[in-house]
Amino acid sequence: MTDSRKDARHKAAMAKQKARVDANIEAADTQRGVAVLLTGNGKGKSSSAFGMVMRALGYDQKVGVVQFIKGQQLSGEEIYLREHCPQVEFHQMGTGFTWDTQDRSGDIAAAQATWEKARPMLQDPAFDLVVLDELTYMIAYNYLDAADIIAAIRSRPAQQSVVVTGRGGGAELQEVMDTVSEVKELKHAFKAGVAARKGVDF
Ligand code: ATP
Ligand code: MG
């Protein structure tokens, strides 16, 4: 095939693709907040959620973040948000997880107290984005009532977006979410003996 025929073919294919994309963009004309679930066993769930936090902050949107585990391990996102983003409402469960604390009823109390920080955010239209990091585990361990969480997500203000991260979460949670992405592990450095790294893993 001559170069000019290749060019013409390419141009036609691109025009077709553009028409398809334009039609899809035109069809997606509903303006409302979205509920996003980032799940699966691979790395990238929380980091994706914090990517959305950065996007929202770029537009001076109001952001709330509630983290449901890892209260004792400091993370780069926590340090950054606390030091540089006082406008972000940040809460953390503040205890370790069961294998650290060995205290199931204490963990349940902590989970419920933390949920009571998240709930008002989900009722407040001032928040553009609410991140509920590692929330799924609270449902999986029955520390929090899935129906209560689902009702709160469902009845949040129309323009508010919410991001939930964590493995699992159950079919009912998936049902209420608009976007569900599963991060699948193909490889993870940890399994090759590489230690979790500052700025990459925490
Ligand atoms: P990240 O915060 O890096 O986006 P994540 O939110 O997808 O990870 P979590 O299970 O919440 O996944 O991760 C907690 C920690 O475990 C992070 O330091 C992460 O890098 C690491 N991690 C995530 N997935 C795996 C995996 N498949 N094997 C080993 N470690 C993992
Ligand atoms: Mg995570």
XYZ file of C-alpha atoms and ligand atoms in Angstrom:
234
model
C 0.000 0.000 0.000
C 1.328 3.459 -0.865
C 1.907 6.001 1.867
C -0.877 8.232 0.581
C -3.354 5.323 0.682
C -2.213 4.510 4.230
C -2.740 8.165 5.184
C -6.221 8.204 3.653
C -7.191 4.982 5.469
C -5.890 6.312 8.750
C -7.811 9.564 8.279
C -11.061 7.707 7.560
C -10.606 5.441 10.590
C -9.916 8.412 12.832
C -12.970 10.290 11.529
C -15.121 7.236 12.302
C -13.687 6.985 15.803
C -14.208 10.706 16.414
C -17.861 10.405 15.353
C -18.314 7.505 17.793
C -16.659 9.375 20.669
C -18.623 12.577 19.921
C -21.905 10.614 19.927
C -21.017 9.019 23.282
C -20.114 12.395 24.768
C -23.402 13.858 23.549
C -25.368 10.954 25.035
C -23.714 11.358 28.471
C -25.476 14.601 29.314
C -26.557 13.989 32.921
C -24.807 16.302 35.391
C -24.618 14.703 38.811
C -22.120 13.369 41.320
C -20.931 9.807 40.908
C -20.308 6.991 43.343
C -17.067 5.156 42.559
C -15.959 1.839 44.030
C -12.309 0.877 43.623
C -11.864 -2.736 44.542
C -9.790 -5.825 43.703
C -6.575 -7.387 44.981
C -4.038 -5.307 43.074
C -2.236 -2.122 44.055
C -3.836 1.175 43.088
C -7.149 1.612 44.887
C -6.276 4.215 47.505
C -3.753 5.922 45.254
C -6.454 6.342 42.625
C -8.806 7.813 45.220
C -6.148 10.331 46.260
C -5.613 11.161 42.603
C -9.259 12.266 42.532
C -8.684 14.294 45.709
C -5.922 16.150 43.856
C -8.158 16.716 40.858
C -10.961 18.093 42.998
C -8.575 20.382 44.890
C -7.368 21.716 41.551
C -10.847 23.179 41.100
C -11.042 24.402 44.721
C -13.716 21.833 45.429
C -14.552 20.832 48.986
C -13.142 17.434 49.872
C -13.626 15.115 52.831
C -11.484 12.030 53.481
C -12.247 9.326 56.019
C -9.820 6.418 56.360
C -11.126 3.305 58.027
C -7.907 1.444 58.825
C -4.184 1.801 59.301
C -4.583 4.366 62.040
C -1.090 3.794 63.358
C 0.815 3.845 60.111
C 1.426 7.303 58.802
C 1.012 7.743 55.063
C 2.302 10.377 52.674
C -1.232 11.380 51.774
C -2.096 11.978 55.422
C 1.053 14.042 56.039
C 0.463 16.094 52.902
C -3.215 16.744 53.511
C -2.705 17.631 57.170
C 0.242 19.947 56.473
C -0.745 21.561 53.214
C -4.488 21.204 52.787
C -6.215 22.468 55.938
C -9.324 22.922 53.783
C -9.644 19.134 53.455
C -11.620 17.540 56.246
C -9.546 14.503 57.173
C -10.452 11.799 59.674
C -8.836 8.522 60.458
C -10.010 5.598 62.514
C -6.991 6.028 64.737
C -6.513 2.489 65.946
C -4.611 -0.349 64.377
C -6.366 -3.276 62.826
C -7.458 -6.412 64.704
C -4.162 -8.252 64.408
C -2.521 -5.288 66.120
C -5.114 -4.486 68.719
C -6.636 -7.928 69.382
C -9.656 -5.981 70.508
C -12.718 -6.664 68.419
C -15.214 -4.643 70.424
C -12.780 -1.722 70.551
C -12.396 -1.911 66.764
C -16.158 -1.939 66.291
C -16.530 1.128 68.496
C -13.743 2.858 66.550
C -15.331 1.937 63.208
C -18.687 3.279 64.313
C -17.215 6.496 65.685
C -15.368 6.962 62.387
C -18.512 6.284 60.390
C -20.191 9.053 62.394
C -17.554 11.412 60.928
C -18.362 10.243 57.408
C -22.144 10.308 57.686
C -22.531 14.112 58.048
C -20.267 14.621 55.031
C -22.609 12.451 52.985
C -25.472 14.726 54.056
C -23.714 18.019 53.396
C -24.024 19.474 49.880
C -20.979 21.669 50.541
C -18.802 18.562 49.958
C -18.038 17.935 46.290
C -16.008 14.779 46.949
C -15.988 12.375 49.875
C -13.414 9.563 50.024
C -14.176 6.578 52.253
C -10.848 4.786 52.130
C -10.803 1.078 53.102
C -14.493 1.196 54.005
C -15.265 -2.210 52.481
C -13.410 -4.049 55.239
C -15.734 -2.550 57.849
C -18.631 -4.151 55.968
C -16.784 -7.445 55.442
C -15.997 -7.759 59.165
C -19.540 -6.693 60.102
C -18.153 -3.739 62.022
C -20.583 -1.476 60.195
C -24.036 -2.111 58.795
C -23.928 -2.377 55.002
C -27.562 -1.263 54.640
C -26.864 1.900 56.629
C -23.838 2.735 54.467
C -25.698 2.028 51.244
C -28.635 4.205 52.329
C -26.257 7.067 53.170
C -24.518 6.812 49.793
C -27.832 6.589 47.965
C -29.352 9.617 49.665
C -26.296 11.905 49.475
C -26.624 15.314 47.759
C -27.101 14.985 44.000
C -23.933 16.817 43.000
C -21.683 15.086 45.516
C -19.287 12.356 44.421
C -18.166 9.590 46.744
C -15.254 7.175 46.370
C -15.095 3.931 48.334
C -11.950 1.791 48.322
C -11.108 -1.687 49.514
C -11.359 -5.310 48.427
C -14.779 -6.871 48.238
C -17.669 -4.831 49.549
C -20.448 -7.088 48.347
C -23.003 -7.072 45.562
C -25.345 -4.630 47.298
C -22.644 -1.997 47.601
C -21.681 -2.505 43.954
C -25.310 -2.047 43.004
C -25.502 1.478 44.451
C -22.201 2.582 42.896
C -22.132 4.172 39.423
C -18.572 3.202 38.566
C -16.949 0.026 39.819
C -13.339 -0.748 38.946
C -11.488 -3.855 39.933
C -7.719 -3.488 40.231
C -6.281 -6.884 39.458
C -2.878 -7.974 40.646
C -0.701 -9.269 37.839
C 2.520 -8.778 39.822
C 3.428 -7.039 43.051
C 6.978 -6.098 44.066
C 6.304 -7.156 47.669
C 5.958 -10.754 46.524
C 9.463 -10.547 45.049
C 10.751 -9.429 48.443
C 10.788 -5.664 47.856
C 9.781 -3.757 50.990
C 6.846 -1.340 50.927
C 8.212 2.012 49.834
C 7.692 5.548 51.077
C 5.948 7.644 48.468
C 4.862 4.575 46.502
C 3.096 2.285 48.941
C 2.429 4.591 51.884
P -2.342 1.771 47.202
O -2.579 2.517 48.492
O -0.878 1.575 46.962
O -3.103 2.327 46.060
P -4.389 -0.205 47.521
O -5.194 0.814 48.187
O -4.819 -0.698 46.179
O -2.877 0.276 47.444
P -4.414 -1.717 49.953
O -4.697 -3.148 50.211
O -5.254 -0.690 50.594
O -4.315 -1.528 48.362
O -2.890 -1.427 50.201
C -2.295 -1.288 51.397
C -0.801 -1.445 51.156
O -0.560 -2.739 50.595
C -0.197 -0.463 50.156
O 1.076 -0.139 50.649
C -0.080 -1.237 48.874
O 1.010 -0.835 48.081
C 0.091 -2.649 49.352
N -0.532 -3.593 48.411
C -1.592 -3.388 47.628
N -1.875 -4.479 46.873
C -0.945 -5.407 47.210
C -0.663 -6.752 46.772
N -1.410 -7.331 45.833
N 0.390 -7.400 47.360
C 1.134 -6.802 48.293
N 0.936 -5.553 48.738
C -0.081 -4.841 48.209
Mg -5.972 1.098 50.042
